[in-house]
């Protein structure tokens, strides 16, 4: 089953990515997790380095647990669309997730 990761950071600002387009997750700073996806707008820059970045704000020191929850849901979950962060409806995959922002092709 193909899996999708969904992020909603405002009423008219949302993104859904195929899980297989996730390039990686990085802890950028305490309480900040970056999820890097292949560009959704297809520019990829001249060197192929452009990507979409979803910044997940998380509770302090929950980085490992949040990354594990996302990974486990992709690998083991039975729902095709995984809502990782929905700021509008306060729905989060893990209790450590606080909010998110989406940056296209950054």
CSV table of C-alpha atoms in Angstrom, one decimal:
chain,number,residue,atom,x,y,z
A,1,UNK,CA,0.0,0.0,0.0
A,2,UNK,CA,1.3,3.4,-0.9
A,3,UNK,CA,1.6,5.8,2.0
A,4,UNK,CA,1.3,9.6,2.1
A,5,UNK,CA,2.4,12.1,4.7
A,6,UNK,CA,0.1,15.1,5.3
A,7,UNK,CA,0.9,18.4,6.8
A,8,UNK,CA,-1.6,21.3,7.3
A,9,UNK,CA,-0.2,24.6,8.8
A,10,UNK,CA,-3.1,26.9,7.9
A,11,UNK,CA,-6.6,26.9,6.4
A,12,UNK,CA,-5.2,27.3,2.9
A,13,UNK,CA,-1.7,25.9,3.4
A,14,UNK,CA,-1.2,22.2,3.2
A,15,UNK,CA,0.9,19.5,1.6
A,16,UNK,CA,0.7,15.7,1.1
A,17,UNK,CA,3.7,13.9,0.0
A,18,UNK,CA,4.2,10.2,-1.0
A,19,UNK,CA,6.2,8.7,1.9
A,20,UNK,CA,8.7,7.4,-0.7
A,21,UNK,CA,9.6,11.0,-1.5
A,22,UNK,CA,10.9,11.6,2.1
A,23,UNK,CA,14.6,12.2,1.8
A,24,UNK,CA,15.3,12.3,5.5
A,25,UNK,CA,14.6,13.8,8.9
A,26,UNK,CA,17.1,16.0,10.7
A,27,UNK,CA,17.1,17.6,14.2
A,28,UNK,CA,18.0,21.2,13.3
A,29,UNK,CA,17.9,22.5,16.9
A,30,UNK,CA,16.2,21.6,20.2
A,31,UNK,CA,12.5,21.3,19.5
A,32,UNK,CA,12.9,21.6,15.7
A,33,UNK,CA,12.7,18.6,13.3
A,34,UNK,CA,13.2,19.1,9.5
A,35,UNK,CA,11.6,16.7,7.1
A,36,UNK,CA,13.1,17.0,3.6
A,37,UNK,CA,11.1,15.9,0.5
A,38,UNK,CA,11.8,15.8,-3.2
A,39,UNK,CA,10.5,19.0,-4.7
A,40,UNK,CA,6.8,19.0,-5.3
A,41,UNK,CA,7.0,21.7,-7.9
A,42,UNK,CA,9.6,19.9,-9.9
A,43,UNK,CA,12.3,22.5,-10.3
A,44,UNK,CA,15.0,20.6,-8.4
A,45,UNK,CA,17.4,23.4,-9.1
A,46,UNK,CA,20.3,23.1,-11.5
A,47,UNK,CA,22.2,20.8,-9.3
A,48,UNK,CA,19.3,18.6,-8.2
A,49,UNK,CA,19.6,19.9,-4.6
A,50,UNK,CA,16.3,21.8,-4.3
A,51,UNK,CA,13.7,20.2,-2.0
A,52,UNK,CA,10.6,21.0,0.0
A,53,UNK,CA,11.2,21.3,3.7
A,54,UNK,CA,8.5,20.8,6.4
A,55,UNK,CA,9.6,22.2,9.7
A,56,UNK,CA,8.0,20.4,12.7
A,57,UNK,CA,8.1,22.2,16.0
A,58,UNK,CA,8.2,19.6,18.8
A,59,UNK,CA,8.4,19.5,22.5
A,60,UNK,CA,11.9,19.7,23.9
A,61,UNK,CA,13.8,16.4,23.9
A,62,UNK,CA,11.1,14.4,21.9
A,63,UNK,CA,13.1,14.3,18.7
A,64,UNK,CA,13.9,10.6,18.8
A,65,UNK,CA,10.3,9.6,19.8
A,66,UNK,CA,8.7,11.7,17.1
A,67,UNK,CA,11.1,10.4,14.4
A,68,UNK,CA,10.4,6.9,15.5
A,69,UNK,CA,6.6,7.5,15.5
A,70,UNK,CA,6.7,8.8,11.9
A,71,UNK,CA,8.9,5.9,10.8
A,72,UNK,CA,6.8,3.3,12.5
A,73,UNK,CA,3.6,4.7,11.0
A,74,UNK,CA,5.1,4.6,7.5
A,75,UNK,CA,6.4,1.1,7.9
A,76,UNK,CA,3.7,-0.5,10.0
A,77,UNK,CA,0.6,1.7,9.9
A,78,UNK,CA,-2.6,0.6,8.1
A,79,UNK,CA,-3.8,4.0,7.0
A,80,UNK,CA,-2.7,5.3,3.6
A,81,UNK,CA,-2.8,9.0,4.5
A,82,UNK,CA,-0.8,9.7,7.6
A,83,UNK,CA,-1.6,13.1,9.2
A,84,UNK,CA,1.7,14.1,10.8
A,85,UNK,CA,0.6,17.6,11.7
A,86,UNK,CA,-2.7,19.4,11.3
A,87,UNK,CA,-2.4,22.8,13.0
A,88,UNK,CA,-6.0,23.8,11.9
A,89,UNK,CA,-7.7,20.9,13.7
A,90,UNK,CA,-4.9,20.3,16.4
A,91,UNK,CA,-4.4,16.8,15.2
A,92,UNK,CA,-0.8,15.4,15.5
A,93,UNK,CA,0.7,11.9,14.9
A,94,UNK,CA,2.6,12.1,18.1
A,95,UNK,CA,2.0,14.1,21.4
A,96,UNK,CA,5.4,15.8,21.0
A,97,UNK,CA,4.4,17.5,17.8
A,98,UNK,CA,3.3,21.1,18.4
A,99,UNK,CA,3.1,22.7,14.9
A,100,UNK,CA,4.5,22.7,11.4
A,101,UNK,CA,5.4,25.0,8.5
A,102,UNK,CA,5.8,24.1,4.8
A,103,UNK,CA,8.5,25.6,2.5
A,104,UNK,CA,8.3,24.6,-1.1
A,105,UNK,CA,11.5,24.0,-3.1
A,106,UNK,CA,13.8,25.6,-0.5
